[in-house]
Tab-separated table of C-alpha atoms in Angstrom:
chain	number	residue	atom	x	y	z
A	30	MET	CA	-19.314	7.814	15.264
A	31	GLU	CA	-16.027	6.006	14.878
A	32	ASN	CA	-15.362	3.773	11.888
A	33	THR	CA	-15.002	0.685	14.077
A	34	ILE	CA	-17.552	-1.087	16.238
A	35	ASN	CA	-17.381	-3.965	18.662
A	36	ILE	CA	-17.498	-7.440	17.145
A	37	ARG	CA	-20.771	-8.067	18.949
A	38	ALA	CA	-22.172	-4.559	18.802
A	39	PRO	CA	-25.820	-3.799	19.643
A	40	THR	CA	-28.097	-4.087	16.608
A	41	ALA	CA	-29.048	-0.410	16.658
A	42	GLU	CA	-25.398	0.634	16.610
A	43	VAL	CA	-24.606	-1.700	13.720
A	44	GLU	CA	-27.614	-0.491	11.767
A	45	GLU	CA	-26.725	3.150	12.330
A	46	TYR	CA	-23.106	2.576	11.327
A	47	TYR	CA	-23.891	0.868	8.037
A	48	ALA	CA	-26.835	3.098	7.229
A	49	LYS	CA	-24.605	6.151	7.552
A	50	LEU	CA	-21.849	4.502	5.515
A	51	ASP	CA	-24.240	3.495	2.746
A	52	LEU	CA	-25.856	6.925	2.782
A	53	GLN	CA	-22.488	8.644	2.386
A	54	GLU	CA	-21.425	6.361	-0.463
A	55	THR	CA	-24.731	6.777	-2.287
A	56	ALA	CA	-24.810	10.563	-1.834
A	57	SER	CA	-21.278	10.918	-3.185
A	58	LYS	CA	-22.360	9.296	-6.488
A	59	LEU	CA	-25.460	11.460	-7.010
A	60	HIS	CA	-25.747	14.668	-8.983
A	61	VAL	CA	-27.154	17.381	-6.697
A	62	PRO	CA	-27.913	20.865	-8.104
A	63	THR	CA	-25.596	23.614	-6.913
A	64	ASN	CA	-27.896	26.521	-7.690
A	65	ASP	CA	-30.128	27.307	-4.709
A	66	ASP	CA	-33.184	27.928	-6.922
A	67	ASP	CA	-32.741	24.483	-8.504
A	68	VAL	CA	-32.339	22.927	-5.038
A	69	ARG	CA	-35.598	24.531	-3.896
A	70	LYS	CA	-37.386	23.301	-7.026
A	71	VAL	CA	-36.264	19.696	-6.501
A	72	LEU	CA	-37.323	19.816	-2.831
A	73	ARG	CA	-40.706	21.164	-3.883
A	74	ASP	CA	-41.118	18.405	-6.505
A	75	LEU	CA	-40.312	15.797	-3.831
A	76	ASN	CA	-42.952	17.299	-1.491
A	77	GLU	CA	-40.236	18.102	1.044
A	78	THR	CA	-39.990	21.214	3.198
A	79	VAL	CA	-38.317	23.837	1.026
A	80	GLU	CA	-36.716	25.846	3.823
A	81	LEU	CA	-36.076	25.018	7.469
A	82	PRO	CA	-35.535	27.615	10.248
A	83	ASN	CA	-32.007	29.074	10.271
A	84	GLU	CA	-31.064	26.996	7.203
A	85	ASP	CA	-28.614	28.476	4.713
A	86	LYS	CA	-28.231	27.389	1.082
A	87	TYR	CA	-25.328	25.069	1.831
A	88	SER	CA	-27.290	23.212	4.504
A	89	ARG	CA	-30.286	23.033	2.179
A	90	ARG	CA	-28.200	21.403	-0.569
A	91	GLN	CA	-26.783	18.935	1.964
A	92	ARG	CA	-30.318	18.060	3.109
A	93	LEU	CA	-31.376	17.468	-0.492
A	94	SER	CA	-28.344	15.223	-0.994
A	95	VAL	CA	-29.424	13.080	1.978
A	96	ILE	CA	-33.025	12.890	0.720
A	97	LEU	CA	-31.957	11.820	-2.781
A	98	ALA	CA	-29.549	9.248	-1.335
A	99	ARG	CA	-32.298	7.743	0.815
A	100	ASN	CA	-34.613	7.510	-2.180
A	101	ALA	CA	-31.882	5.824	-4.189
A	102	ILE	CA	-31.289	3.287	-1.411
A	103	ARG	CA	-35.001	2.466	-1.202
A	104	ASN	CA	-35.198	1.995	-4.987
A	105	ARG	CA	-32.159	-0.253	-4.923
A	106	LEU	CA	-33.676	-2.372	-2.152
A	107	GLU	CA	-36.851	-2.858	-4.142
A	108	THR	CA	-34.832	-3.877	-7.203
A	109	ASP	CA	-32.749	-6.333	-5.180
A	110	GLY	CA	-35.906	-7.815	-3.709
A	111	ASP	CA	-37.420	-8.374	-7.142
A	112	GLN	CA	-34.394	-10.325	-8.312
A	113	SER	CA	-35.683	-13.495	-6.710
A	114	ILE	CA	-33.725	-15.608	-9.161
A	115	ALA	CA	-30.809	-15.026	-6.840
A	116	SER	CA	-32.435	-17.459	-4.456
A	117	GLU	CA	-31.563	-20.272	-6.855
A	118	ASN	CA	-28.172	-21.593	-7.821
A	119	SER	CA	-26.966	-21.510	-11.405
A	120	ASP	CA	-27.978	-25.172	-11.850
A	121	GLY	CA	-31.594	-24.367	-10.924
A	122	SER	CA	-31.541	-26.048	-7.517
A	123	GLU	CA	-32.608	-24.142	-4.429
A	124	SER	CA	-29.935	-22.875	-2.121
A	125	ASN	CA	-29.639	-24.153	1.428
A	126	ASN	CA	-31.549	-21.629	3.587
A	127	ASN	CA	-30.251	-23.114	6.807
A	128	LEU	CA	-26.687	-21.878	6.356
A	129	ASN	CA	-26.504	-19.630	9.415
A	130	PRO	CA	-29.119	-16.981	8.432
A	131	ILE	CA	-28.026	-13.514	9.446
A	132	SER	CA	-31.282	-12.957	11.366
A	133	LYS	CA	-30.351	-15.709	13.813
A	134	ILE	CA	-27.306	-13.866	15.171
A	135	VAL	CA	-26.450	-10.407	16.432
A	136	PRO	CA	-24.025	-9.499	13.651
A	137	GLY	CA	-20.698	-7.859	14.272
A	138	ALA	CA	-18.631	-5.662	12.012
A	139	PRO	CA	-16.576	-8.379	10.247
A	140	GLU	CA	-19.603	-10.548	9.421
A	141	LEU	CA	-21.651	-7.620	8.196
A	142	ARG	CA	-18.816	-6.174	6.150
A	143	GLN	CA	-18.299	-9.513	4.398
A	144	PHE	CA	-22.047	-10.015	3.945
A	145	ARG	CA	-22.509	-6.539	2.497
A	146	GLN	CA	-19.554	-6.969	0.149
A	147	ARG	CA	-21.035	-10.184	-1.290
A	148	ILE	CA	-24.336	-8.427	-2.024
A	149	ASN	CA	-22.551	-5.495	-3.687
A	150	ASP	CA	-20.394	-7.863	-5.753
A	151	TYR	CA	-23.506	-9.681	-6.927
A	152	ALA	CA	-25.224	-6.381	-7.844
A	153	ASP	CA	-22.111	-5.312	-9.804
A	154	GLY	CA	-21.930	-8.626	-11.653
A	155	LYS	CA	-18.705	-9.706	-9.975
A	156	LEU	CA	-20.417	-12.599	-8.234
A	157	LYS	CA	-22.588	-14.981	-10.272
A	158	GLN	CA	-24.549	-16.549	-7.442
A	159	ILE	CA	-25.329	-15.998	-3.775
A	160	GLN	CA	-27.390	-17.806	-1.159
A	161	GLY	CA	-31.123	-17.195	-1.336
A	162	TYR	CA	-31.495	-15.948	2.235
A	163	GLU	CA	-28.798	-13.318	1.687
A	164	VAL	CA	-30.936	-11.144	-0.594
A	165	GLU	CA	-33.892	-11.202	1.781
A	166	GLN	CA	-31.722	-10.505	4.813
A	167	TYR	CA	-29.958	-7.699	2.986
A	168	LYS	CA	-33.269	-6.151	1.997
A	169	GLN	CA	-34.641	-6.379	5.547
A	170	PHE	CA	-31.425	-5.078	7.073
A	171	LYS	CA	-31.408	-2.024	4.797
A	172	LEU	CA	-35.074	-1.269	5.405
A	173	ASN	CA	-34.517	-1.462	9.164
A	174	SER	CA	-31.486	0.801	8.873
A	175	THR	CA	-33.427	3.406	6.893
A	176	LYS	CA	-36.306	3.232	9.366
A	177	TYR	CA	-33.859	3.678	12.247
A	178	MET	CA	-32.339	6.744	10.591
A	179	ASP	CA	-35.778	8.217	9.944
A	180	GLU	CA	-36.648	7.734	13.619
A	181	LYS	CA	-33.409	9.436	14.640
A	182	LEU	CA	-34.195	12.371	12.345
A	183	LEU	CA	-37.725	12.624	13.720
A	184	SER	CA	-36.349	12.599	17.272
A	185	ALA	CA	-33.915	15.422	16.421
A	186	ARG	CA	-36.737	17.469	14.920
A	187	LYS	CA	-38.804	16.997	18.084
A	188	VAL	CA	-35.882	18.256	20.204
A	189	ILE	CA	-35.509	21.358	18.023
A	190	SER	CA	-39.263	21.967	18.173
A	191	THR	CA	-39.162	21.774	21.976
A	192	LEU	CA	-36.199	24.128	22.219
A	193	GLU	CA	-37.918	26.658	19.978
A	194	THR	CA	-40.667	26.979	22.624
A	195	THR	CA	-38.110	28.062	25.257
A	196	GLU	CA	-38.796	31.637	26.330
A	197	LEU	CA	-37.786	34.164	28.979
A	198	PHE	CA	-39.784	33.037	32.014
A	199	GLY	CA	-38.914	35.891	34.352
A	200	SER	CA	-36.349	38.437	35.467
A	201	GLN	CA	-35.281	39.637	38.907
A	202	ASN	CA	-33.297	42.730	39.903
A	203	ILE	CA	-32.749	42.989	43.661
A	204	TRP	CA	-28.959	43.315	43.748
A	205	LYS	CA	-26.833	46.392	44.221
A	206	ARG	CA	-23.902	45.124	42.185
A	207	PRO	CA	-23.564	43.138	38.903
A	208	ILE	CA	-24.078	39.367	38.991
A	209	ALA	CA	-20.755	37.516	39.066
A	210	ALA	CA	-21.678	33.821	39.502
A	211	ILE	CA	-24.780	31.672	39.217
A	212	ASN	CA	-25.730	28.031	39.741
A	213	ILE	CA	-29.033	26.232	39.180
A	214	SER	CA	-29.463	23.091	41.269
A	215	LYS	CA	-29.593	19.943	39.147
A	216	SER	CA	-31.941	18.069	41.508
A	217	GLU	CA	-33.653	20.740	43.603
A	218	ASN	CA	-35.613	23.803	42.571
A	219	PHE	CA	-33.449	26.714	43.613
A	220	ILE	CA	-30.825	29.053	42.188
A	221	THR	CA	-27.701	30.339	43.934
A	222	VAL	CA	-26.536	33.830	42.961
A	223	GLY	CA	-23.287	35.595	43.821
A	224	ASP	CA	-22.688	39.268	43.041
A	225	TYR	CA	-19.723	41.630	42.798
A	226	SER	CA	-20.146	42.733	46.428
A	227	GLY	CA	-19.603	39.183	47.720
A	228	GLN	CA	-23.231	38.492	48.648
A	229	LEU	CA	-24.834	35.097	48.084
A	230	SER	CA	-28.598	34.733	47.605
A	231	LEU	CA	-30.965	31.809	47.083
A	232	LEU	CA	-33.961	32.091	44.734
A	233	ASP	CA	-36.775	29.733	43.839
A	234	LEU	CA	-37.777	29.007	40.238
A	235	GLU	CA	-40.211	31.917	40.376
A	236	LEU	CA	-37.100	34.077	40.917
A	237	GLU	CA	-38.385	35.021	44.349
A	238	PRO	CA	-35.970	34.940	47.333
A	239	LEU	CA	-36.094	31.756	49.379
A	240	VAL	CA	-36.947	32.440	53.021
A	241	ASP	CA	-35.956	30.788	56.292
A	242	GLU	CA	-38.194	29.686	59.147
A	243	GLN	CA	-38.520	33.304	60.300
A	244	ASN	CA	-39.657	34.253	56.808
A	245	ARG	CA	-36.444	36.177	56.132
A	246	PRO	CA	-34.764	36.027	52.709
A	247	ILE	CA	-31.859	33.573	52.597
A	248	ALA	CA	-29.048	35.948	51.655
A	249	ALA	CA	-25.747	36.752	53.319
A	250	GLN	CA	-22.659	38.873	52.799
A	251	THR	CA	-20.490	35.780	52.825
A	252	HIS	CA	-17.468	37.300	51.057
A	253	ALA	CA	-15.706	40.610	51.479
A	254	TYR	CA	-15.039	40.668	47.753
A	255	GLN	CA	-16.645	39.553	44.506
A	256	ALA	CA	-18.118	36.014	44.594
A	257	CYS	CA	-16.587	34.576	41.425
A	258	CYS	CA	-17.788	30.984	41.264
A	259	ILE	CA	-20.237	28.617	42.942
A	260	GLU	CA	-20.392	24.810	43.239
A	261	LEU	CA	-23.086	22.739	45.009
A	262	ASP	CA	-22.727	19.526	46.986
A	263	GLU	CA	-26.331	18.406	46.664
A	264	ALA	CA	-25.774	15.206	48.638
A	265	ASP	CA	-24.570	16.976	51.794
A	266	LYS	CA	-26.464	20.218	51.024
A	267	LEU	CA	-23.373	22.410	50.948
A	268	ILE	CA	-22.513	25.462	48.856
A	269	PHE	CA	-18.893	26.156	47.891
A	270	SER	CA	-18.071	29.692	46.783
A	271	GLY	CA	-14.856	31.482	45.874
A	272	ASP	CA	-14.034	35.184	45.635
A	273	ASN	CA	-11.493	37.304	43.767
A	274	LYS	CA	-9.069	37.378	46.684
A	275	GLY	CA	-8.576	33.617	46.907
A	276	GLU	CA	-10.987	32.698	49.723
A	277	ILE	CA	-13.156	29.601	49.372
A	278	LEU	CA	-16.080	29.165	51.778
A	279	ILE	CA	-18.320	26.241	52.660
A	280	ASN	CA	-21.878	27.269	53.587
A	281	ASN	CA	-24.990	25.235	54.250
A	282	TYR	CA	-28.265	25.861	52.421
A	283	SER	CA	-29.128	28.529	55.003
A	284	LEU	CA	-25.894	30.328	54.002
A	285	GLU	CA	-24.380	29.758	57.432
A	286	LYS	CA	-20.623	29.333	57.280
A	287	VAL	CA	-19.439	25.769	57.872
A	288	SER	CA	-15.732	26.095	57.070
A	289	ASN	CA	-13.262	27.568	54.608
A	290	PHE	CA	-10.194	26.633	52.556
A	291	VAL	CA	-7.020	28.678	52.940
A	292	GLY	CA	-4.253	28.637	50.350
A	293	HIS	CA	-5.107	30.583	47.211
A	294	THR	CA	-3.952	34.191	47.007
A	295	SER	CA	-5.669	35.310	43.797
A	296	LYS	CA	-9.066	35.196	42.099
A	297	ILE	CA	-10.844	31.831	42.270
A	298	THR	CA	-11.845	30.910	38.719
A	299	GLY	CA	-13.204	27.382	39.110
A	300	LEU	CA	-14.650	24.983	41.681
A	301	GLN	CA	-15.404	21.330	40.894
A	302	GLN	CA	-16.424	18.648	43.357
A	303	GLN	CA	-14.904	15.220	42.860
A	304	ILE	CA	-17.146	12.666	44.545
A	305	PRO	CA	-17.129	11.751	47.322
A	306	ASN	CA	-14.984	14.084	49.399
A	307	ILE	CA	-12.686	16.090	47.156
A	308	LEU	CA	-12.941	19.688	45.928
A	309	ILE	CA	-10.777	20.965	43.074
A	310	SER	CA	-10.178	24.699	42.741
A	311	SER	CA	-8.308	26.967	40.331
A	312	SER	CA	-7.051	30.528	40.567
A	313	THR	CA	-5.535	33.055	38.188
A	314	SER	CA	-2.031	32.893	39.677
A	315	ALA	CA	-0.009	30.936	42.208
A	316	PRO	CA	1.595	32.414	45.329
A	317	VAL	CA	5.326	33.082	45.244
A	318	ASN	CA	5.877	30.207	47.700
A	319	PRO	CA	3.151	27.648	47.026
A	320	GLY	CA	4.396	25.471	49.875
A	321	GLN	CA	3.444	22.254	48.153
A	322	PRO	CA	5.306	20.054	45.646
A	323	SER	CA	4.365	20.618	42.016
A	324	THR	CA	3.562	17.672	39.762
A	325	PHE	CA	3.091	19.608	36.536
A	326	GLY	CA	4.554	22.929	35.457
A	327	THR	CA	7.219	24.974	37.152
A	328	GLY	CA	6.178	28.590	36.554
A	329	LEU	CA	3.864	30.957	38.399
A	330	GLY	CA	0.852	30.808	36.142
A	331	GLY	CA	-2.601	29.672	37.233
A	332	GLU	CA	-2.813	27.399	40.243
A	333	ILE	CA	-4.854	24.236	40.854
A	334	ARG	CA	-5.452	22.835	44.325
A	335	VAL	CA	-7.084	19.597	45.445
A	336	TRP	CA	-8.778	19.751	48.854
A	337	ASP	CA	-10.183	17.307	51.384
A	338	ILE	CA	-13.671	18.672	52.074
A	339	GLN	CA	-13.950	17.200	55.582
A	340	THR	CA	-10.583	18.376	56.880
A	341	THR	CA	-10.268	21.407	54.500
A	342	LYS	CA	-6.623	20.451	53.994
A	343	CYS	CA	-4.890	20.739	50.644
A	344	HIS	CA	-3.719	17.394	49.227
A	345	PHE	CA	-1.426	19.141	46.776
A	346	SER	CA	-0.993	22.466	45.024
A	347	ASN	CA	0.153	22.726	41.419
A	348	HIS	CA	0.811	25.755	39.285
A	349	ASN	CA	0.728	25.927	35.527
A	350	SER	CA	3.791	27.233	33.752
A	351	SER	CA	2.152	29.189	30.952
A	352	SER	CA	-0.773	31.413	31.900
A	353	ALA	CA	-3.591	32.226	34.287
A	354	ILE	CA	-6.338	29.588	34.473
A	355	ASN	CA	-9.778	31.033	33.717
A	356	ASP	CA	-11.932	27.915	34.119
A	357	ILE	CA	-11.801	24.206	34.975
A	358	LYS	CA	-14.283	21.405	34.321
A	359	LEU	CA	-14.179	17.867	35.714
A	360	HIS	CA	-15.271	14.949	33.527
A	361	GLU	CA	-18.059	12.754	34.913
A	362	SER	CA	-15.512	9.919	35.234
A	363	GLY	CA	-13.876	11.963	38.018
A	364	SER	CA	-10.335	11.487	36.720
A	365	LEU	CA	-10.000	13.975	33.835
A	366	LEU	CA	-9.819	17.728	34.365
A	367	LEU	CA	-9.960	20.366	31.636
A	368	THR	CA	-8.231	23.708	32.180
A	369	GLY	CA	-8.809	26.806	30.063
A	370	GLU	CA	-6.061	29.418	30.159
A	371	ASP	CA	-5.818	33.126	29.496
A	372	ASN	CA	-3.396	32.585	26.615
A	373	GLY	CA	-6.031	30.533	24.759
A	374	ALA	CA	-4.658	27.089	25.628
A	375	ILE	CA	-6.804	24.146	26.753
A	376	ASN	CA	-5.125	21.300	28.616
A	377	LEU	CA	-6.357	17.952	29.887
A	378	ILE	CA	-4.975	16.775	33.236
A	379	ASP	CA	-5.123	13.150	34.337
A	380	LEU	CA	-5.817	13.428	38.062
A	381	ARG	CA	-4.758	9.826	38.621
A	382	ILE	CA	-1.155	10.826	37.981
A	383	GLY	CA	-1.430	14.582	38.491
A	384	LYS	CA	0.082	15.404	35.111
A	385	PRO	CA	-1.116	16.875	31.805
A	386	ALA	CA	-2.365	14.206	29.404
A	387	THR	CA	-2.734	16.329	26.261
A	388	SER	CA	-3.476	19.790	24.890
A	389	PHE	CA	-5.834	20.912	22.131
A	390	VAL	CA	-6.020	23.136	19.083
A	391	SER	CA	-7.428	26.118	20.857
A	392	HIS	CA	-8.388	29.794	20.875
A	393	ALA	CA	-6.618	32.848	19.511
A	394	SER	CA	-7.066	34.547	22.893
A	395	GLY	CA	-8.180	33.707	26.421
A	396	VAL	CA	-10.478	30.781	27.186
A	397	THR	CA	-13.431	31.981	29.267
A	398	SER	CA	-15.618	28.902	29.784
A	399	LEU	CA	-15.594	25.099	29.434
A	400	SER	CA	-18.349	22.473	29.429
A	401	TRP	CA	-18.325	18.694	28.910
A	402	ARG	CA	-20.953	17.133	26.705
A	403	PRO	CA	-22.991	14.718	28.897
A	404	GLU	CA	-21.913	11.066	28.662
A	405	SER	CA	-19.233	11.887	26.126
A	406	PHE	CA	-15.565	12.724	25.688
A	407	GLU	CA	-16.458	15.847	23.716
A	408	PHE	CA	-16.441	19.323	25.229
A	409	ALA	CA	-17.172	22.929	24.291
A	410	SER	CA	-15.030	25.960	25.040
A	411	GLY	CA	-15.778	29.660	24.712
A	412	GLY	CA	-13.158	32.351	24.274
A	413	LYS	CA	-12.400	36.031	24.099
A	414	ASP	CA	-12.001	35.521	20.341
A	415	ASN	CA	-15.839	35.218	20.069
A	416	VAL	CA	-15.504	31.569	18.988
A	417	CYS	CA	-16.945	28.395	20.515
A	418	LEU	CA	-14.834	25.300	19.825
A	419	ILE	CA	-15.984	21.678	19.975
A	420	ASN	CA	-13.222	19.179	20.744
A	421	ASP	CA	-12.895	15.481	21.480
A	422	ILE	CA	-10.149	14.382	23.857
A	423	ARG	CA	-9.552	11.355	21.615
A	424	GLN	CA	-8.734	13.661	18.682
A	425	PRO	CA	-6.724	16.514	20.209
A	426	GLU	CA	-4.979	17.394	16.963
A	427	ARG	CA	-8.073	19.036	15.428
A	428	ASN	CA	-11.336	20.773	16.306
A	429	LEU	CA	-14.545	18.851	15.642
A	430	ASN	CA	-16.292	22.156	15.029
A	431	ARG	CA	-15.593	25.873	15.175
A	432	ILE	CA	-18.642	28.061	15.797
A	433	PHE	CA	-18.356	31.810	15.255
A	434	ALA	CA	-20.974	32.218	17.922
A	435	HIS	CA	-20.996	35.836	19.081
A	436	ALA	CA	-20.005	39.342	18.041
A	437	ASP	CA	-18.051	39.843	21.272
A	438	ALA	CA	-16.290	37.684	23.834
A	439	ILE	CA	-18.122	34.534	24.966
A	440	SER	CA	-18.663	34.563	28.720
A	441	SER	CA	-20.283	31.152	29.252
A	442	VAL	CA	-20.936	27.836	27.498
A	443	SER	CA	-23.090	24.986	28.802
A	444	PHE	CA	-23.632	21.574	27.191
A	445	THR	CA	-26.880	19.759	28.035
A	446	ASP	CA	-28.629	16.622	26.791
A	447	LYS	CA	-30.748	18.872	24.558
A	448	CYS	CA	-28.410	21.453	23.091
A	449	LEU	CA	-25.406	23.706	23.534
A	450	VAL	CA	-26.070	27.076	25.203
A	451	THR	CA	-23.695	30.022	24.777
A	452	ALA	CA	-23.803	33.572	26.133
A	453	GLY	CA	-21.627	36.571	25.437
A	454	PHE	CA	-20.760	40.184	25.983
A	455	ASP	CA	-22.682	41.003	22.784
A	456	LYS	CA	-25.857	40.831	24.921
A	457	THR	CA	-27.155	37.606	23.380
A	458	ILE	CA	-27.815	34.008	24.442
A	459	LYS	CA	-27.895	31.320	21.757
A	460	LEU	CA	-29.085	27.727	21.551
A	461	TRP	CA	-27.219	25.418	19.155
A	462	SER	CA	-28.044	21.920	17.925
A	463	LYS	CA	-25.895	19.397	19.805
A	464	ASP	CA	-25.549	17.311	16.633
A	465	THR	CA	-25.079	19.785	13.760
A	466	TYR	CA	-24.219	22.904	15.806
A	467	ARG	CA	-26.664	24.955	13.763
A	468	LEU	CA	-28.271	27.925	15.490
A	469	ILE	CA	-31.710	27.044	16.863
A	470	LYS	CA	-32.675	30.205	18.718
A	471	ASN	CA	-31.230	33.590	19.650
A	472	PHE	CA	-32.225	35.554	22.767
A	473	PRO	CA	-31.251	39.259	22.780
A	474	THR	CA	-30.847	40.864	26.216
A	475	LEU	CA	-30.417	44.395	27.576
A	476	SER	CA	-26.929	43.919	28.984
A	477	LYS	CA	-23.878	41.706	28.568
A	478	ILE	CA	-24.110	38.235	30.108
A	479	ILE	CA	-21.560	37.512	32.841
A	480	CYS	CA	-22.527	33.950	33.805
A	481	LEU	CA	-24.877	31.140	32.806
A	482	ASP	CA	-25.949	27.724	34.060
A	483	ALA	CA	-28.332	25.193	32.489
A	484	ARG	CA	-30.098	21.922	33.248
A	485	VAL	CA	-32.683	19.571	31.704
A	486	VAL	CA	-35.734	18.732	33.823
A	487	GLU	CA	-38.383	16.266	32.639
A	488	ASP	CA	-37.049	16.550	29.086
A	489	ASP	CA	-37.282	20.374	29.111
A	490	LEU	CA	-34.385	22.815	29.002
A	491	GLN	CA	-34.018	25.402	31.773
A	492	PHE	CA	-31.199	27.912	32.040
A	493	VAL	CA	-30.461	30.957	34.148
A	494	THR	CA	-28.179	33.913	33.405
A	495	GLY	CA	-26.597	36.721	35.401
A	496	ARG	CA	-26.176	40.102	33.727
A	497	TRP	CA	-23.950	43.136	34.141
A	498	ASP	CA	-26.996	45.329	34.847
A	499	LYS	CA	-27.658	43.353	38.091
A	500	CYS	CA	-30.462	41.181	36.659
A	501	VAL	CA	-31.015	37.440	36.848
A	502	ASP	CA	-33.057	35.903	34.001
A	503	LEU	CA	-34.665	32.457	33.898
A	504	TYR	CA	-35.514	30.770	30.604
A	505	MET	CA	-37.684	27.677	30.238
A	506	LYS	CA	-40.357	26.107	28.068
A	507	ASP	CA	-43.402	28.278	27.460
A	508	THR	CA	-46.249	26.343	29.103
A	509	ILE	CA	-49.040	28.780	28.199
């Protein structure tokens, strides 16, 4: 959370801000054992859990620091509450309790900062007297803040507990070639699969083929070459798919061809729909004569095109000057587009002006996958350097987090409301906490993961993967 809040911020936000600030200040003044055996002993004496799943000694010491800081805050509140003499002035008269009590307003940052400073000055002996209501309001405010933090911690633990029940639900192997692209519908219960032969197939959430009115499986050889990426228009029930020769098709949910987009001449690496009627596509390289004016870059690196879905005409075609584009992701605002390049660079393009807005501290080698965090300006990226980076577009000069996630190249990353999901060529899928980025669960598989897509349904995580050995796997909460 940023160190500034609105002058009339919601109470919960104010409480969280000051609770965190007070917790940090208190923890920094405490002596916390550095030896792991001593840390365990103190946790045991406090009747706290000695060891949490996937917790290392550094995380354990940090957890103890937070626990000790909370205890210190509670003790301080009780002490402040007992000093009732503060409710009287130095001359023995009662203070005026009608002087704008804090409880009668929704406090903003300036008021609270000044209020908190007066209480601290009184506790340190710098201030000889304060208003009577201030002590009581301070005590209540701190108790509410601590309670709010405890509720947040309990909520996080419930999320982790739910994710730990996620298991492999089923696996399907009916394809002749490896799986190249996969998409799980966010509002309907079906999965779209594209393989290296160019075939598209629709499956239900039992991983059985969907069938048409004649009871025939809904599958079609839509592309002559590998189907590289898939995007759904769930409003108009359309499926967009691109292959490794630059063709982009529009099919309905029966996989009947509706139209196509002509312009790319190399592998399609990304498809993103911009509501209501725009499709954005990327490819590994631009044609020698793009035929459209460029608004960013002048070289023949990866190409981005913006299409009108109804007319299938290209609004403009732009090629990046540095490297092939391996993935694109559109922010939910519809105006910001991330591009991940084969040289490891990540750029942010402002679609309102058609120009790069910023670039980020990025990977040592090619970016393979991008994913925005829901309702946020943060995003995750996976790379050929086996690392998953967490960035915020408001702080492009540094990484928020660097996760050494896999033993081989990362093929896919997916941010959900519950967690971060990563998959790699090391034949593993991993779930990470969306707050601390600690490993929650690891799923070993029999073959390297090529593609992954995830969603949250009724507060439960579901994700589907496509593997090199021609299998599709579905993971969801174990309901047995």
